[in-house]
DNA sequence: CGAATGTCTACTGTCAACAAATAAAGCAAT
DNA sequence: ATTGCTTTATTTGTTGACAGTAGACATTCG
């Protein structure tokens, strides 16, 4: 049996977990805010048992942290932890692109192309682009590639991570229009490589996008990069000339 | 084995989770075996509450699967799911190597070199190499690089995955001596790159090792690979640790 | 006035029991 | 013997209560 939780209904615990989880994702709970068992139990009209279980589920999805005797609280990533997360996520993203290019059927490829066009359509409204809409389009495209990467484990792992990452995605989209332009260029190059089924180049470009995003986040969070003029590279790909 | 009276710094749930988790990792529980709440509760002399929580923790570590109304059972990966896991893990491994090369101090580098020598020392006994010892040495080296990659999230994510992966690692080590020799060659090349702080080459070699391992596992599990040059071998069937 | 200490409150950790649902056993009919 | 249904039994889901701890507050002493 797969890791994916295909079962949605029954069980109060799962219902509460998805509800609170969505709320956390949407930012209705502040990072670090305490998730009191009793308060949540009262709110849903249940006892503390299912709530306790729901909090465990949230911890499994890394949306909450549980400290013994201190209870659960909304996950609060330190700046360096955010960087770490995007680093790991970037590696998975590059893998997803690589696998998608290798395994996608023609129809799936068409679907991806359509999503790429959607991104360009939205970006065409420069300089008046809705950051949220732009972000959503990018996320949709990456989710599509992920879903058709043919690797369920990757989908689950990265999907879980995305729930966290997207809380900070707004930072990326709102910041520096120049960044958005660079992002679009890289994205175009990556999509070209994807269309021509050049898994290697696509993976490299994916990794570049990730590193660009990372540098932007670093700047915003005020964390100095390890190597300012780092050359972007793929998880396994060769160097490319700038 | 009643420990309810013992004053533990950790909660009962966490204690039970680590205990059962270790047992699963060691193969004392068969894949797919049911983890009955009541049986475990009786065994540890506690009520079902903490046990339930422990099972949630095990699910978080992906050592167990919880299906609503059907209870928890030891995770049972299908052959293709094993491939998927090693694929994801490989990507993380390459990242770990890359980061380690970039960020390791001189002392940490020395430590890694020592572990590499240990691997070669064990492998020198060819063709009479203890697979378990060999596996342990390789795992120690990769764990060292991971621990000093400077990315806590990567360490946690991959560490969790390793607990699963190492159940199937024996397959790799026991199989085909030729594979071990190729593995050693690649490993040597990677270590050279690591020593000279060539993150790019090191990462590439890491990825190659991963892909080699993957092809071996594919052969053993009888799953056709995406690469054409792979020779279909006699499907000896999934000979997994019980 | 500040620091250390004692008390209080709120919360978590744990338990035992009840309710609901699934899996297993038993039995009848073909 | 096999199939289908009914009944029983075991297991999970949930509850409310009790016990112990962490943190806040007030108190006392240097």
Coordinates of C-alpha atoms (C1' of nucleotides) in Angstrom, one line a residue:
Chain A
X1 CA 0.0 0.0 0.0
X2 CA 1.2 3.4 -0.8
X3 CA 2.2 6.2 1.5
X4 CA -0.3 8.5 0.1
X5 CA -3.3 9.1 2.2
X6 CA -6.1 8.4 -0.2
X7 CA -8.6 8.2 2.6
X8 CA -10.2 11.5 3.4
X9 CA -13.4 10.9 5.2
X10 CA -14.2 9.3 8.6
X11 CA -12.2 9.9 11.7
X12 CA -12.5 13.2 13.5
X13 CA -8.8 13.4 13.8
X14 CA -8.1 13.5 10.1
X15 CA -10.9 16.0 9.6
X16 CA -9.5 18.3 12.2
X17 CA -6.0 17.8 10.8
X18 CA -6.9 18.9 7.3
X19 CA -8.9 21.8 8.6
X20 CA -6.2 23.2 10.9
X21 CA -3.6 22.3 8.3
X22 CA -5.3 24.3 5.6
X23 CA -5.6 27.2 8.0
X24 CA -2.0 27.1 8.8
X25 CA -1.1 27.0 5.1
X26 CA -3.3 30.0 4.5
X27 CA -1.6 31.9 7.3
X28 CA -4.5 32.1 9.6
X29 CA -2.2 30.8 12.4
X30 CA 0.9 32.7 13.2
X31 CA 4.2 30.9 13.1
X32 CA 5.0 29.7 16.6
X33 CA 1.4 30.1 17.8
X34 CA 0.4 27.5 20.3
X35 CA -2.1 24.9 19.2
X36 CA -3.9 24.2 22.5
X37 CA -5.5 20.8 22.6
X38 CA -8.4 22.0 24.8
X39 CA -9.1 25.1 22.7
X40 CA -9.2 23.2 19.5
X41 CA -11.3 20.4 21.1
X42 CA -13.9 22.9 22.3
X43 CA -14.0 24.6 18.9
X44 CA -14.7 21.3 17.1
X45 CA -16.9 20.0 19.9
X46 CA -14.9 16.9 20.5
X47 CA -12.7 15.6 23.2
X48 CA -8.9 16.0 23.4
X49 CA -8.2 12.5 22.0
X50 CA -8.8 13.1 18.4
X51 CA -7.3 16.6 18.6
X52 CA -4.1 15.1 20.0
X53 CA -4.0 12.7 17.1
X54 CA -4.7 15.5 14.6
X55 CA -1.7 17.4 16.0
X56 CA 0.4 14.3 15.4
X57 CA -0.7 14.3 11.9
X58 CA 0.1 18.0 11.5
X59 CA 3.5 17.2 12.9
X60 CA 3.9 14.5 10.3
X61 CA 3.2 17.0 7.6
X62 CA 5.7 19.3 9.3
X63 CA 3.2 22.0 9.8
X64 CA 3.4 21.8 13.5
X65 CA 6.0 20.9 16.1
X66 CA 5.3 18.9 19.2
X67 CA 7.6 19.4 22.2
X68 CA 7.1 17.1 25.1
X69 CA 5.2 18.7 28.0
X70 CA 5.0 21.9 26.0
X71 CA 2.4 20.9 23.5
X72 CA 2.1 21.7 19.9
X73 CA 2.7 24.9 18.1
X74 CA 2.7 26.1 14.5
X75 CA 6.0 25.5 12.9
X76 CA 8.3 28.5 13.0
X77 CA 11.2 28.2 10.6
X78 CA 14.3 30.3 11.4
X79 CA 15.7 32.1 8.4
X80 CA 18.5 29.5 8.0
X81 CA 15.9 26.7 8.2
X82 CA 13.9 28.3 5.4
X83 CA 17.1 28.3 3.3
X84 CA 17.7 24.7 4.2
X85 CA 14.2 23.8 3.2
X86 CA 14.4 25.5 -0.2
X87 CA 17.7 23.8 -0.7
X88 CA 16.2 20.4 -0.2
X89 CA 13.1 21.2 -2.1
X90 CA 15.2 22.5 -5.0
X91 CA 17.0 19.2 -5.3
X92 CA 13.7 17.4 -5.4
X93 CA 12.4 19.9 -7.9
X94 CA 15.3 19.2 -10.3
X95 CA 14.7 15.5 -9.9
X96 CA 11.0 15.9 -10.7
X97 CA 11.8 17.8 -13.8
X98 CA 14.3 15.3 -14.9
X99 CA 11.9 12.4 -14.4
X100 CA 9.1 14.2 -16.0
X101 CA 11.1 14.8 -19.2
X102 CA 12.2 11.1 -19.2
X103 CA 8.8 9.6 -18.6
X104 CA 6.1 12.0 -19.7
X105 CA 3.8 10.8 -22.5
X106 CA 3.1 13.1 -25.4
X107 CA -0.3 14.1 -24.0
X108 CA 1.3 14.9 -20.6
X109 CA 3.9 17.0 -22.4
X110 CA 1.2 18.9 -24.1
X111 CA -0.5 19.5 -20.8
X112 CA 2.7 20.9 -19.4
X113 CA 3.2 23.1 -22.4
X114 CA -0.2 24.6 -21.9
X115 CA 0.6 25.5 -18.3
X116 CA 3.8 27.1 -19.5
X117 CA 1.9 29.2 -21.9
X118 CA -0.4 30.2 -19.1
X119 CA 2.5 31.5 -17.1
X120 CA 3.7 33.5 -20.0
X121 CA 0.2 34.8 -20.6
X122 CA 0.1 36.1 -17.0
X123 CA 3.6 37.5 -17.2
X124 CA 2.7 39.4 -20.3
X125 CA 0.8 41.9 -18.3
X126 CA 4.2 43.3 -17.1
X127 CA 4.6 45.4 -15.1
X128 CA 1.2 44.9 -13.7
X129 CA 1.3 41.3 -12.8
X130 CA -0.7 39.9 -9.8
X131 CA 2.0 38.2 -7.7
X132 CA -0.5 35.7 -6.3
X133 CA -1.8 34.8 -9.7
X134 CA 1.8 34.4 -11.0
X135 CA 2.7 32.3 -8.1
X136 CA -0.3 30.1 -8.5
X137 CA 0.5 29.5 -12.2
X138 CA 4.1 28.6 -11.4
X139 CA 3.0 26.3 -8.7
X140 CA 0.5 24.6 -10.9
X141 CA 3.1 23.9 -13.6
X142 CA 5.5 22.4 -11.1
X143 CA 2.7 20.4 -9.5
X144 CA 1.8 19.0 -12.9
X145 CA 5.4 17.9 -13.6
X146 CA 5.6 16.5 -10.1
X147 CA 2.3 14.6 -10.5
X148 CA 3.5 13.1 -13.8
X149 CA 7.1 12.4 -12.7
X150 CA 6.1 8.7 -12.2
X151 CA 7.5 8.7 -8.7
X152 CA 4.8 8.6 -6.0
X153 CA 7.3 8.9 -3.2
X154 CA 8.7 12.1 -4.7
X155 CA 5.2 13.4 -5.2
X156 CA 4.3 12.8 -1.5
X157 CA 7.6 14.1 -0.1
X158 CA 7.7 17.2 -2.2
X159 CA 4.0 17.8 -1.9
X160 CA 4.4 17.9 1.8
X161 CA 7.3 20.2 1.6
X162 CA 5.4 22.5 -0.8
X163 CA 2.7 23.1 1.8
X164 CA 5.4 24.7 3.9
X165 CA 7.3 26.4 1.1
X166 CA 4.3 28.1 -0.3
X167 CA 3.8 30.0 2.9
X168 CA 7.0 31.8 2.0
X169 CA 6.4 31.9 -1.7
X170 CA 4.7 35.2 -1.6
X171 CA 8.0 36.7 -0.5
X172 CA 9.5 35.6 -3.8
X173 CA 6.7 36.8 -6.0
X174 CA 6.2 40.2 -4.4
X175 CA 9.9 41.0 -4.5
X176 CA 11.9 42.7 -7.1
X177 CA 10.4 42.7 -10.5
X178 CA 13.8 42.1 -11.9
X179 CA 13.8 38.8 -10.2
X180 CA 10.6 37.9 -11.9
X181 CA 12.0 38.7 -15.3
X182 CA 15.1 36.6 -14.7
X183 CA 12.8 33.8 -13.4
X184 CA 10.8 34.0 -16.6
X185 CA 13.9 33.8 -18.8
X186 CA 15.2 30.7 -16.9
X187 CA 11.8 29.2 -16.9
X188 CA 11.6 29.7 -20.7
X189 CA 15.0 28.0 -21.2
X190 CA 13.9 25.1 -18.9
X191 CA 10.7 24.7 -20.8
X192 CA 12.5 24.6 -24.1
X193 CA 14.7 21.8 -22.8
X194 CA 11.6 20.0 -21.5
X195 CA 9.9 20.2 -24.8
X196 CA 12.9 18.8 -26.6
X197 CA 13.2 16.1 -24.0
X198 CA 16.6 17.2 -22.9
X199 CA 16.4 15.9 -19.4
X200 CA 19.9 17.0 -18.5
X201 CA 19.6 20.7 -19.5
X202 CA 16.1 20.9 -18.1
X203 CA 17.3 19.6 -14.8
X204 CA 20.2 22.1 -14.8
X205 CA 17.8 25.0 -15.5
X206 CA 15.5 23.8 -12.8
X207 CA 18.3 23.9 -10.4
X208 CA 19.3 27.4 -11.5
X209 CA 15.8 28.6 -10.9
X210 CA 15.9 27.2 -7.5
X211 CA 19.2 28.8 -6.7
X212 CA 18.0 32.1 -8.0
X213 CA 15.0 31.9 -5.7
X214 CA 17.3 31.0 -2.9
X215 CA 19.5 34.0 -3.4
X216 CA 16.5 36.2 -3.4
X217 CA 15.2 34.7 -0.2
X218 CA 18.7 35.0 1.3
X219 CA 18.8 38.7 0.5
X220 CA 15.3 39.3 1.9
X221 CA 16.1 37.3 5.1
X222 CA 19.5 39.0 5.4
X223 CA 21.5 35.8 5.2
X224 CA 24.8 36.0 3.3
X225 CA 25.3 33.4 0.7
X226 CA 28.0 30.9 1.1
X227 CA 29.6 31.9 -2.2
X228 CA 28.3 35.0 -3.8
X229 CA 29.3 34.1 -7.3
X230 CA 28.3 30.5 -7.2
X231 CA 27.8 28.8 -10.5
X232 CA 24.4 27.2 -10.7
X233 CA 24.6 23.5 -11.3
X234 CA 22.4 20.5 -11.6
X235 CA 22.3 17.7 -9.1
X236 CA 24.5 15.7 -11.4
X237 CA 25.0 17.8 -14.5
X238 CA 28.1 19.3 -15.8
X239 CA 29.1 22.9 -15.6
X240 CA 27.6 25.2 -18.1
X241 CA 29.2 28.3 -19.4
X242 CA 27.4 31.4 -18.3
Chain B
X1 CA 8.2 -5.4 30.7
X2 CA 6.3 -2.8 32.7
X3 CA 7.9 0.6 32.7
X4 CA 4.9 2.7 33.6
X5 CA 6.4 3.2 37.0
X6 CA 9.9 4.2 35.7
X7 CA 10.3 8.0 35.5
X8 CA 11.4 8.7 32.0
X9 CA 12.4 12.0 30.7
X10 CA 10.7 11.1 27.4
X11 CA 7.0 10.4 27.3
X12 CA 5.8 6.8 27.1
X13 CA 4.7 7.3 23.5
X14 CA 8.1 8.4 22.3
X15 CA 9.8 5.6 24.2
X16 CA 7.5 3.0 22.6
X17 CA 7.9 4.6 19.2
X18 CA 11.7 4.4 19.3
X19 CA 11.6 0.8 20.6
X20 CA 9.2 -0.5 18.0
X21 CA 10.9 1.6 15.3
X22 CA 14.2 0.1 16.0
X23 CA 12.7 -3.4 15.9
X24 CA 11.1 -2.6 12.5
X25 CA 14.4 -1.3 11.2
X26 CA 16.1 -4.5 12.4
X27 CA 13.5 -6.6 10.7
X28 CA 11.9 -8.1 13.8
X29 CA 8.5 -7.2 12.3
X30 CA 7.6 -8.4 8.9
X31 CA 6.5 -5.9 6.3
X32 CA 2.8 -5.6 6.4
X33 CA 2.5 -7.1 9.8
X34 CA -0.2 -5.6 11.9
X35 CA 0.7 -3.4 14.8
X36 CA -2.1 -4.1 17.2
X37 CA -2.7 -1.3 19.7
X38 CA -3.8 -3.7 22.4
X39 CA -1.0 -6.2 22.0
X40 CA 1.6 -3.5 22.2
X41 CA -0.1 -1.8 25.1
X42 CA -0.1 -5.0 27.0
X43 CA 3.5 -5.7 26.2
X44 CA 4.6 -2.3 27.5
X45 CA 2.2 -2.3 30.4
X46 CA 0.5 0.9 29.4
X47 CA -2.9 1.9 28.1
X48 CA -3.7 2.2 24.5
X49 CA -3.4 6.0 24.5
X50 CA 0.4 6.3 24.4
X51 CA 0.5 3.3 22.0
X52 CA -1.8 5.1 19.6
X53 CA 0.5 8.1 19.7
X54 CA 3.6 6.0 19.2
X55 CA 2.0 4.5 16.1
X56 CA 1.4 8.1 14.8
X57 CA 5.1 8.8 15.4
X58 CA 6.1 5.7 13.5
X59 CA 3.8 6.7 10.7
X60 CA 5.6 10.1 10.7
X61 CA 8.9 8.3 10.3
X62 CA 7.3 6.3 7.5
X63 CA 8.0 3.0 9.2
X64 CA 4.3 2.3 9.6
X65 CA 1.1 2.9 7.7
X66 CA -2.2 3.8 9.4
X67 CA -5.4 3.1 7.6
X68 CA -8.6 4.4 9.2
X69 CA -10.5 1.7 10.9
X70 CA -8.0 -0.9 9.9
X71 CA -5.2 0.1 12.3
X72 CA -1.5 0.4 11.9
X73 CA 0.8 -2.0 10.1
X74 CA 4.5 -2.2 9.2
X75 CA 5.2 -0.4 6.0
X76 CA 5.4 -2.7 3.1
X77 CA 6.9 -1.2 0.0
X78 CA 6.1 -2.6 -3.4
X79 CA 9.0 -3.1 -5.7
X80 CA 8.3 0.1 -7.6
X81 CA 7.9 2.0 -4.4
X82 CA 11.4 0.8 -3.4
X83 CA 12.8 2.1 -6.6
X84 CA 11.0 5.4 -6.1
X85 CA 12.5 5.7 -2.6
X86 CA 16.0 5.1 -3.8
X87 CA 15.5 7.6 -6.6
X88 CA 14.5 10.3 -4.1
X89 CA 17.2 9.3 -1.7
X90 CA 19.7 9.5 -4.4
X91 CA 18.9 13.0 -5.2
X92 CA 19.2 13.9 -1.6
X93 CA 22.5 12.0 -1.4
X94 CA 24.0 14.0 -4.3
X95 CA 22.9 17.2 -2.6
X96 CA 24.5 16.1 0.7
X97 CA 27.8 15.4 -1.0
X98 CA 27.7 18.7 -2.9
X99 CA 27.0 20.7 0.3
X100 CA 29.6 18.8 2.3
X101 CA 32.3 19.6 -0.2
X102 CA 31.3 23.2 -0.2
X103 CA 31.1 23.7 3.5
X104 CA 33.2 21.2 5.3
X105 CA 36.0 22.4 7.4
X106 CA 39.5 20.9 7.0
X107 CA 39.0 18.8 10.1
X108 CA 35.7 17.5 8.8
X109 CA 37.3 16.7 5.5
X110 CA 40.0 14.7 7.4
X111 CA 37.3 12.8 9.2
X112 CA 35.6 11.9 6.0
X113 CA 38.9 10.8 4.4
X114 CA 39.5 8.5 7.3
X115 CA 36.1 6.9 6.8
X116 CA 36.9 6.5 3.1
X117 CA 40.1 4.7 4.0
X118 CA 38.1 2.5 6.3
X119 CA 35.9 1.5 3.3
X120 CA 38.9 0.7 1.2
X121 CA 40.5 -1.3 4.1
X122 CA 37.4 -3.5 4.3
X123 CA 37.1 -3.9 0.5
X124 CA 40.8 -4.9 0.4
X125 CA 39.7 -8.3 1.7
X126 CA 38.2 -9.1 -1.7
X127 CA 36.8 -11.5 -2.5
X128 CA 36.1 -12.3 1.0
X129 CA 34.3 -9.2 2.2
X130 CA 31.6 -9.2 4.8
X131 CA 28.7 -7.5 3.1
X132 CA 27.2 -6.3 6.4
X133 CA 30.5 -4.7 7.4
X134 CA 31.0 -3.2 4.0
X135 CA 27.5 -1.8 4.1
X136 CA 28.0 -0.3 7.5
X137 CA 31.2 1.4 6.5
X138 CA 29.5 3.0 3.5
X139 CA 26.6 4.1 5.6
X140 CA 28.9 5.6 8.1
X141 CA 30.7 7.6 5.5
X142 CA 27.5 8.9 3.9
X143 CA 26.0 9.7 7.4
X144 CA 29.2 11.7 8.2
X145 CA 28.9 13.7 5.0
X146 CA 25.2 14.2 5.7
X147 CA 25.8 15.3 9.3
X148 CA 28.3 17.9 8.2
X149 CA 26.4 19.1 5.1
X150 CA 25.3 22.1 7.1
X151 CA 21.6 21.5 6.3
X152 CA 19.6 20.3 9.2
X153 CA 16.5 19.7 7.2
X154 CA 18.4 17.6 4.7
X155 CA 19.8 15.6 7.6
X156 CA 16.4 15.0 9.1
X157 CA 14.7 14.1 5.8
X158 CA 17.4 11.8 4.5
X159 CA 18.0 10.3 7.9
X160 CA 14.4 9.3 8.1
X161 CA 14.6 7.9 4.6
X162 CA 17.7 6.0 5.5
X163 CA 15.9 4.1 8.2
X164 CA 13.7 2.6 5.5
X165 CA 16.4 2.3 2.9
X166 CA 18.8 0.3 5.1
X167 CA 16.3 -2.5 5.3
X168 CA 16.9 -3.1 1.7
X169 CA 20.5 -2.2 1.6
X170 CA 21.5 -5.8 2.3
X171 CA 20.2 -6.6 -1.2
X172 CA 22.8 -4.3 -2.7
X173 CA 25.7 -5.6 -0.7
X174 CA 25.0 -9.2 -1.0
X175 CA 24.5 -9.1 -4.8
X176 CA 27.0 -9.4 -7.5
X177 CA 30.6 -8.9 -6.5
X178 CA 31.1 -7.1 -9.8
X179 CA 28.7 -4.5 -8.6
X180 CA 30.7 -4.0 -5.5
X181 CA 33.9 -3.5 -7.5
X182 CA 32.2 -0.9 -9.8
X183 CA 30.8 0.7 -6.7
X184 CA 34.3 1.0 -5.2
X185 CA 35.7 2.5 -8.4
X186 CA 33.0 5.2 -8.5
X187 CA 33.4 5.7 -4.8
X188 CA 37.1 6.3 -5.2
X189 CA 36.5 8.8 -8.0
X190 CA 33.9 10.6 -5.9
X191 CA 36.2 10.7 -2.9
X192 CA 39.0 12.2 -5.0
X193 CA 36.6 14.9 -6.1
X194 CA 35.6 15.5 -2.5
X195 CA 39.2 15.8 -1.4
X196 CA 40.0 18.3 -4.1
X197 CA 36.8 20.1 -3.2
X198 CA 35.3 19.7 -6.6
X199 CA 31.7 19.8 -5.6
X200 CA 30.5 19.4 -9.2
X201 CA 32.4 16.2 -10.0
X202 CA 31.7 14.8 -6.6
X203 CA 28.0 15.4 -7.0
X204 CA 28.0 13.8 -10.4
X205 CA 29.8 10.7 -9.1
X206 CA 27.4 10.5 -6.2
X207 CA 24.6 10.5 -8.7
X208 CA 26.3 7.8 -10.7
X209 CA 26.6 5.6 -7.7
X210 CA 23.0 6.1 -6.9
X211 CA 22.0 5.1 -10.5
X212 CA 24.2 2.1 -10.4
X213 CA 22.6 0.9 -7.1
X214 CA 19.3 1.6 -8.6
X215 CA 19.9 -0.5 -11.7
X216 CA 21.1 -3.4 -9.4
X217 CA 18.0 -3.1 -7.3
X218 CA 15.9 -3.0 -10.5
X219 CA 17.4 -6.2 -11.7
X220 CA 16.9 -7.9 -8.4
X221 CA 13.3 -6.8 -8.1
X222 CA 12.7 -7.7 -11.7
X223 CA 11.6 -4.2 -12.8
X224 CA 12.7 -3.1 -16.2
X225 CA 14.8 0.1 -16.2
X226 CA 14.3 3.1 -18.2
X227 CA 17.8 2.8 -19.6
X228 CA 18.0 0.6 -22.6
X229 CA 21.4 -0.8 -22.0
X230 CA 20.2 -2.7 -19.0
X231 CA 20.2 -6.5 -19.3
X232 CA 17.1 -8.2 -17.9
X233 CA 18.2 -10.7 -15.4
X234 CA 16.5 -13.7 -14.0
X235 CA 13.8 -12.5 -11.7
X236 CA 15.0 -14.1 -8.5
X237 CA 12.1 -12.3 -6.8
X238 CA 12.1 -9.8 -4.1
X239 CA 14.4 -11.4 -1.5
X240 CA 13.7 -8.9 1.2
X241 CA 14.7 -9.1 4.8
X242 CA 12.1 -10.6 7.0
Chain C
dC1 C1' 15.4 47.4 44.3
dG2 C1' 16.6 42.9 42.4
dA3 C1' 16.9 38.0 42.7
dA4 C1' 15.6 33.8 44.5
dT5 C1' 11.8 31.0 46.2
dG6 C1' 7.1 29.2 47.0
dT7 C1' 2.5 28.9 45.3
dC8 C1' -1.2 28.6 41.7
dT9 C1' -3.1 27.8 37.5
dA10 C1' -3.4 25.8 33.0
dC11 C1' -2.0 22.5 30.2
dT12 C1' -0.3 18.0 28.8
dG13 C1' 0.3 12.8 29.7
dT14 C1' -2.1 8.9 30.9
dC15 C1' -5.8 5.9 32.0
dA16 C1' -10.1 3.0 31.8
dA17 C1' -14.5 2.5 29.8
dC18 C1' -18.0 3.0 26.1
dA19 C1' -19.5 3.1 21.2
dA20 C1' -19.0 1.9 16.5
dA21 C1' -17.3 -0.7 12.8
dT22 C1' -14.8 -4.2 10.8
dA23 C1' -13.1 -9.0 10.4
dA24 C1' -14.0 -13.8 11.6
dA25 C1' -16.8 -17.6 12.7
dG26 C1' -20.9 -20.2 12.3
dC27 C1' -24.7 -21.9 9.9
dA28 C1' -28.1 -22.7 6.3
dA29 C1' -29.1 -23.4 1.5
dT30 C1' -27.7 -24.7 -3.1
Chain D
dA1 C1' -17.8 -28.7 -1.1
dT2 C1' -19.1 -24.0 -2.0
dT3 C1' -21.7 -19.8 -1.6
dG4 C1' -24.2 -16.5 0.9
dC5 C1' -26.0 -14.5 5.0
dT6 C1' -26.2 -13.9 10.1
dT7 C1' -24.1 -13.6 14.3
dT8 C1' -20.3 -13.1 17.3
dA9 C1' -15.8 -11.2 18.6
dT10 C1' -12.1 -8.5 18.2
dT11 C1' -10.3 -4.0 17.3
dT12 C1' -10.4 0.8 16.5
dG13 C1' -12.5 5.6 17.5
dT14 C1' -13.9 8.5 21.1
dT15 C1' -14.9 10.2 25.7
dG16 C1' -14.3 12.2 30.4
dA17 C1' -11.5 12.1 34.4
dC18 C1' -7.3 12.1 37.1
dA19 C1' -2.3 13.0 37.9
dG20 C1' 1.9 15.4 37.1
dT21 C1' 4.6 19.1 35.1
dA22 C1' 5.9 23.8 33.1
dG23 C1' 5.3 28.6 33.3
dA24 C1' 3.3 32.7 35.6
dC25 C1' 2.5 35.2 39.5
dA26 C1' 3.2 36.8 44.0
dT27 C1' 6.1 36.7 48.0
dT28 C1' 10.2 37.0 50.7
dC29 C1' 15.0 37.8 51.6
dG30 C1' 19.6 39.8 50.6

